[in-house]
């Protein structure tokens, strides 16, 4: 056998060995990941919200070719079990202890069942809409207002246990919010996922902070946002201040852009930071989830992860509903965001491929859409890990 032949065979054996090692490592990692994901599922609090929505009149059709998941970020001062947060935790969150609950982040994530491109539609928190059982008000007050009214009614009916009142009034608040979102967008909500301020705080700590980049320095005494220009890593209370800052260009729409970019980068880092293979980080993740995350009982995280990794495009495109005025005033003197509800429905239908794009209204602003540089990658660990190493897009 010639030296060249022996070298060729040796190289072939080495190559096969490397392929085998990669395959074994991948399988082992995948097995650990799915085991970890099942642990996450077991530690997540559930709500029966979708069961009570079945009887809502005029709901859109349930089978519309996609899974529509309502993602909610609330500023609840209780944990996921309805227990009030301690004073020291509230100080970390840089928020006051009140009974008011607002939903500062409202996003509908749409995942086509045929594996097509997913999208995430944001709704400004100050959008002025009719709230069933209450009045016309900001959409972020739907949850809190109905929750408060329900809690008052339950107490008057003799329900003395505070945690029971919290749980039942939370269900009513969630139902009102889902109904408002359905009425506004024309989309049928299939699943519900909610995280409170405390969970947001804990999750950013678990992944070691989130890389962000600002075009200019900023300061807001109300939210505590005080950041220099350029790239930086933020977590905990700073991360909360970053996404809750109010005195910024574009008002509510500018805040949504910041939240979308932050969420995109946080997701990349969560999936690429070894969270699911590091026991310490995994324990931190499970602790954060048990204290702060609520999903509907039919939302299977393993199934969702499988669908997410199998998306043909590997990206989720963020977009924001069109509005008519970002600085309007209601009859009570509150600053609100106004919309043409028919135009919103038509725009959403066009976004999800149901109808041709309608002619733009002369009074409507263009919906805020963000390009490929600000897409949320969901195409599996290798691409996410690579994306996390890329430069973070600088924002206002």
Short mmCIF file of C-alpha atoms in Angstrom, two decimals, residues 19-284:
data_model
loop_
_atom_site.label_atom_id
_atom_site.label_comp_id
_atom_site.label_asym_id
_atom_site.label_seq_id
_atom_site.Cartn_x
_atom_site.Cartn_y
_atom_site.Cartn_z
CA UNK A 19 -18.58 13.07 12.15
CA UNK A 20 -19.49 10.38 14.70
CA UNK A 21 -18.34 12.57 17.59
CA UNK A 22 -20.35 15.52 16.31
CA UNK A 23 -23.43 13.31 15.87
CA UNK A 24 -23.12 11.87 19.39
CA UNK A 25 -22.55 15.33 20.89
CA UNK A 26 -25.55 16.73 19.02
CA UNK A 27 -27.80 13.89 20.16
CA UNK A 28 -26.61 14.21 23.76
CA UNK A 29 -27.18 17.96 23.70
CA UNK A 30 -30.60 17.55 22.12
CA UNK A 31 -31.56 15.00 24.76
CA UNK A 32 -30.43 17.30 27.55
CA UNK A 33 -32.22 20.25 25.96
CA UNK A 34 -35.56 18.45 25.72
CA UNK A 35 -35.20 17.15 29.27
CA UNK A 36 -34.50 20.67 30.45
CA UNK A 37 -37.45 21.99 28.47
CA UNK A 38 -39.74 19.47 30.16
CA UNK A 39 -38.47 20.72 33.53
CA UNK A 40 -39.30 24.26 32.44
CA UNK A 41 -42.80 23.13 31.45
CA UNK A 42 -43.30 21.48 34.84
CA UNK A 43 -42.23 24.63 36.69
CA UNK A 44 -44.44 26.99 34.70
CA UNK A 45 -47.71 28.23 36.17
CA UNK A 46 -50.80 27.71 34.05
CA UNK A 47 -54.06 29.53 33.47
CA UNK A 48 -57.39 28.24 32.15
CA UNK A 49 -57.93 31.47 30.25
CA UNK A 50 -58.63 29.80 26.89
CA UNK A 51 -61.50 27.74 28.27
CA UNK A 52 -63.44 30.83 29.33
CA UNK A 53 -62.81 32.45 25.94
CA UNK A 54 -64.72 29.79 24.03
CA UNK A 55 -68.03 31.53 24.73
CA UNK A 56 -66.97 35.05 23.72
CA UNK A 57 -69.35 36.32 21.02
CA UNK A 58 -68.00 37.25 17.59
CA UNK A 59 -64.65 35.52 18.14
CA UNK A 60 -62.60 34.98 14.95
CA UNK A 61 -62.45 31.40 13.59
CA UNK A 62 -60.20 29.10 15.63
CA UNK A 63 -58.74 27.37 12.56
CA UNK A 64 -56.98 30.09 10.59
CA UNK A 65 -53.84 28.24 9.55
CA UNK A 66 -51.55 29.40 12.36
CA UNK A 67 -50.86 29.41 16.07
CA UNK A 68 -51.42 32.90 17.48
CA UNK A 69 -49.81 33.40 20.88
CA UNK A 70 -50.48 36.49 22.98
CA UNK A 71 -47.27 37.51 24.77
CA UNK A 72 -47.88 39.83 27.71
CA UNK A 73 -45.44 41.67 29.95
CA UNK A 74 -47.20 42.88 33.11
CA UNK A 75 -46.04 45.13 35.93
CA UNK A 76 -47.85 43.05 38.55
CA UNK A 77 -46.66 43.57 42.12
CA UNK A 78 -47.45 39.95 42.96
CA UNK A 79 -45.70 36.76 41.90
CA UNK A 80 -47.23 34.14 39.60
CA UNK A 81 -49.03 32.53 42.57
CA UNK A 82 -50.68 35.82 43.58
CA UNK A 83 -48.39 36.48 46.56
CA UNK A 84 -47.39 40.15 47.09
CA UNK A 85 -43.75 40.85 46.28
CA UNK A 86 -41.61 41.84 49.30
CA UNK A 87 -40.58 45.48 49.70
CA UNK A 88 -36.92 44.70 48.96
CA UNK A 89 -37.91 43.09 45.65
CA UNK A 90 -40.04 46.09 44.69
CA UNK A 91 -37.02 48.32 45.34
CA UNK A 92 -34.94 46.17 42.98
CA UNK A 93 -37.66 46.53 40.36
CA UNK A 94 -37.60 50.32 40.83
CA UNK A 95 -41.36 50.44 41.08
CA UNK A 96 -43.84 51.43 43.74
CA UNK A 97 -46.06 48.97 45.56
CA UNK A 98 -49.62 49.47 44.29
CA UNK A 99 -52.57 47.27 43.42
CA UNK A 100 -52.61 48.49 39.80
CA UNK A 101 -51.65 46.05 37.03
CA UNK A 102 -50.68 47.35 33.61
CA UNK A 103 -49.61 45.31 30.60
CA UNK A 104 -46.67 47.30 29.26
CA UNK A 105 -45.88 44.81 26.50
CA UNK A 106 -48.55 43.30 24.23
CA UNK A 107 -47.39 41.19 21.28
CA UNK A 108 -49.19 38.61 19.14
CA UNK A 109 -46.72 35.97 17.90
CA UNK A 110 -48.05 34.18 14.81
CA UNK A 111 -46.54 30.84 13.76
CA UNK A 112 -47.99 29.40 10.53
CA UNK A 113 -48.81 25.70 10.78
CA UNK A 114 -47.30 25.09 7.33
CA UNK A 115 -43.85 26.18 8.48
CA UNK A 116 -44.01 29.60 6.83
CA UNK A 117 -42.42 32.77 8.15
CA UNK A 118 -43.46 33.76 11.65
CA UNK A 119 -44.30 37.31 12.72
CA UNK A 120 -44.73 39.29 15.91
CA UNK A 121 -47.26 42.12 15.92
CA UNK A 122 -46.89 44.71 18.67
CA UNK A 123 -49.72 46.82 20.07
CA UNK A 124 -48.81 50.15 21.71
CA UNK A 125 -49.68 50.09 25.42
CA UNK A 126 -51.57 53.41 25.21
CA UNK A 127 -53.83 52.33 22.32
CA UNK A 128 -57.32 53.67 23.06
CA UNK A 129 -59.92 50.89 22.77
CA UNK A 130 -63.30 49.78 24.20
CA UNK A 131 -62.77 47.41 27.16
CA UNK A 132 -65.62 44.92 27.81
CA UNK A 133 -67.13 45.40 31.25
CA UNK A 134 -65.31 48.68 31.79
CA UNK A 135 -65.10 51.64 29.40
CA UNK A 136 -63.02 53.00 26.53
CA UNK A 137 -59.46 53.28 27.83
CA UNK A 138 -55.82 52.44 27.18
CA UNK A 139 -55.37 48.81 26.19
CA UNK A 140 -52.75 48.31 28.89
CA UNK A 141 -55.40 48.99 31.55
CA UNK A 142 -57.77 46.23 30.37
CA UNK A 143 -56.17 43.55 32.51
CA UNK A 144 -55.78 45.73 35.61
CA UNK A 145 -59.16 47.46 35.51
CA UNK A 146 -61.18 44.27 35.09
CA UNK A 147 -58.97 42.48 37.63
CA UNK A 148 -59.66 45.24 40.19
CA UNK A 149 -63.40 45.26 39.57
CA UNK A 150 -63.54 41.47 39.83
CA UNK A 151 -61.52 41.43 43.06
CA UNK A 152 -63.89 44.00 44.58
CA UNK A 153 -66.88 41.89 43.58
CA UNK A 154 -65.36 38.70 44.98
CA UNK A 155 -64.61 40.36 48.29
CA UNK A 156 -68.18 41.67 48.46
CA UNK A 157 -69.39 38.12 47.80
CA UNK A 158 -67.44 36.87 50.82
CA UNK A 159 -64.32 35.38 49.18
CA UNK A 160 -61.92 36.03 52.08
CA UNK A 161 -58.80 34.21 50.84
CA UNK A 162 -56.53 36.80 49.17
CA UNK A 163 -54.72 34.32 46.94
CA UNK A 164 -58.04 32.96 45.66
CA UNK A 165 -59.22 36.49 44.91
CA UNK A 166 -55.94 37.20 43.13
CA UNK A 167 -56.17 34.05 41.05
CA UNK A 168 -59.80 34.53 39.99
CA UNK A 169 -59.44 38.25 39.34
CA UNK A 170 -56.29 37.60 37.30
CA UNK A 171 -58.29 35.19 35.12
CA UNK A 172 -60.93 37.85 34.54
CA UNK A 173 -58.29 40.44 33.68
CA UNK A 174 -56.57 38.11 31.22
CA UNK A 175 -59.90 37.29 29.59
CA UNK A 176 -60.65 40.99 29.09
CA UNK A 177 -57.22 41.62 27.56
CA UNK A 178 -57.48 38.68 25.16
CA UNK A 179 -60.95 39.79 24.07
CA UNK A 180 -59.73 43.35 23.45
CA UNK A 181 -56.79 42.09 21.36
CA UNK A 182 -59.10 39.85 19.31
CA UNK A 183 -61.57 42.67 18.74
CA UNK A 184 -58.80 45.06 17.68
CA UNK A 185 -56.79 42.78 15.39
CA UNK A 186 -59.33 40.26 14.13
CA UNK A 187 -56.91 37.47 15.13
CA UNK A 188 -58.04 34.46 17.17
CA UNK A 189 -55.74 33.99 20.18
CA UNK A 190 -54.79 30.32 20.47
CA UNK A 191 -52.37 30.56 23.39
CA UNK A 192 -51.39 32.94 26.19
CA UNK A 193 -48.02 33.59 27.85
CA UNK A 194 -47.34 36.21 30.52
CA UNK A 195 -44.25 37.33 32.41
CA UNK A 196 -44.20 39.89 35.20
CA UNK A 197 -41.56 42.46 36.10
CA UNK A 198 -39.89 40.19 38.63
CA UNK A 199 -39.45 37.44 36.06
CA UNK A 200 -37.99 39.88 33.53
CA UNK A 201 -35.53 41.00 36.22
CA UNK A 202 -34.54 37.43 37.12
CA UNK A 203 -34.24 36.18 33.53
CA UNK A 204 -31.84 38.95 32.53
CA UNK A 205 -29.72 38.02 35.55
CA UNK A 206 -29.72 34.34 34.56
CA UNK A 207 -28.32 34.99 31.07
CA UNK A 208 -25.67 37.39 32.38
CA UNK A 209 -27.27 40.53 31.01
CA UNK A 210 -28.29 41.62 27.51
CA UNK A 211 -26.08 43.44 25.01
CA UNK A 212 -27.66 46.68 23.79
CA UNK A 213 -26.45 49.69 21.84
CA UNK A 214 -27.75 53.27 21.98
CA UNK A 215 -27.09 56.01 19.44
CA UNK A 216 -27.01 58.62 22.21
CA UNK A 217 -26.92 58.77 25.99
CA UNK A 218 -30.28 58.91 27.74
CA UNK A 219 -31.75 59.76 31.12
CA UNK A 220 -35.26 59.37 32.54
CA UNK A 221 -35.83 59.99 36.28
CA UNK A 222 -39.27 58.35 36.16
CA UNK A 223 -38.09 54.92 34.98
CA UNK A 224 -34.53 55.21 36.28
CA UNK A 225 -33.12 54.84 32.76
CA UNK A 226 -29.63 56.38 32.72
CA UNK A 227 -27.47 54.96 29.93
CA UNK A 228 -24.44 56.13 27.98
CA UNK A 229 -24.18 56.02 24.21
CA UNK A 230 -22.78 52.91 22.55
CA UNK A 231 -22.80 49.19 23.28
CA UNK A 232 -23.23 47.93 26.84
CA UNK A 233 -24.53 44.97 28.84
CA UNK A 234 -27.52 45.55 31.11
CA UNK A 235 -29.50 43.33 33.46
CA UNK A 236 -31.85 43.38 36.45
CA UNK A 237 -33.23 46.80 37.35
CA UNK A 238 -31.26 48.48 34.56
CA UNK A 239 -32.86 46.19 31.98
CA UNK A 240 -36.32 47.05 33.30
CA UNK A 241 -35.53 50.77 33.11
CA UNK A 242 -34.22 50.33 29.56
CA UNK A 243 -37.48 48.89 28.19
CA UNK A 244 -39.78 51.09 30.31
CA UNK A 245 -38.26 54.49 29.55
CA UNK A 246 -40.95 56.96 28.56
CA UNK A 247 -39.23 60.23 27.49
CA UNK A 248 -37.92 59.03 24.16
CA UNK A 249 -38.40 59.89 20.47
CA UNK A 250 -41.66 58.52 19.09
CA UNK A 251 -43.22 58.00 22.51
CA UNK A 252 -45.03 54.67 22.68
CA UNK A 253 -43.81 53.60 19.23
CA UNK A 254 -40.20 54.34 20.14
CA UNK A 255 -40.58 52.28 23.30
CA UNK A 256 -41.94 49.37 21.27
CA UNK A 257 -38.95 49.51 18.92
CA UNK A 258 -36.62 49.36 21.91
CA UNK A 259 -38.55 46.43 23.41
CA UNK A 260 -38.46 44.53 20.12
CA UNK A 261 -34.71 44.91 19.68
CA UNK A 262 -34.13 44.03 23.34
CA UNK A 263 -36.32 40.91 23.11
CA UNK A 264 -34.55 39.79 19.96
CA UNK A 265 -31.12 40.05 21.54
CA UNK A 266 -32.26 38.51 24.85
CA UNK A 267 -33.68 35.50 23.01
CA UNK A 268 -30.46 34.98 21.09
CA UNK A 269 -28.45 35.09 24.30
CA UNK A 270 -30.83 32.83 26.18
CA UNK A 271 -30.43 30.11 23.56
CA UNK A 272 -26.70 30.55 23.08
CA UNK A 273 -25.44 31.22 26.60
CA UNK A 274 -25.44 27.59 27.73
CA UNK A 275 -28.52 28.18 29.84
CA UNK A 276 -29.89 24.67 29.29
CA UNK A 277 -26.57 22.88 29.90
CA UNK A 278 -25.29 24.88 32.87
CA UNK A 279 -26.86 23.49 36.10
CA UNK A 280 -26.57 26.83 37.91
CA UNK A 281 -28.19 28.80 35.11
CA UNK A 282 -30.82 26.13 34.62
CA UNK A 283 -31.78 26.30 38.30
CA UNK A 284 -31.95 30.08 38.03
#
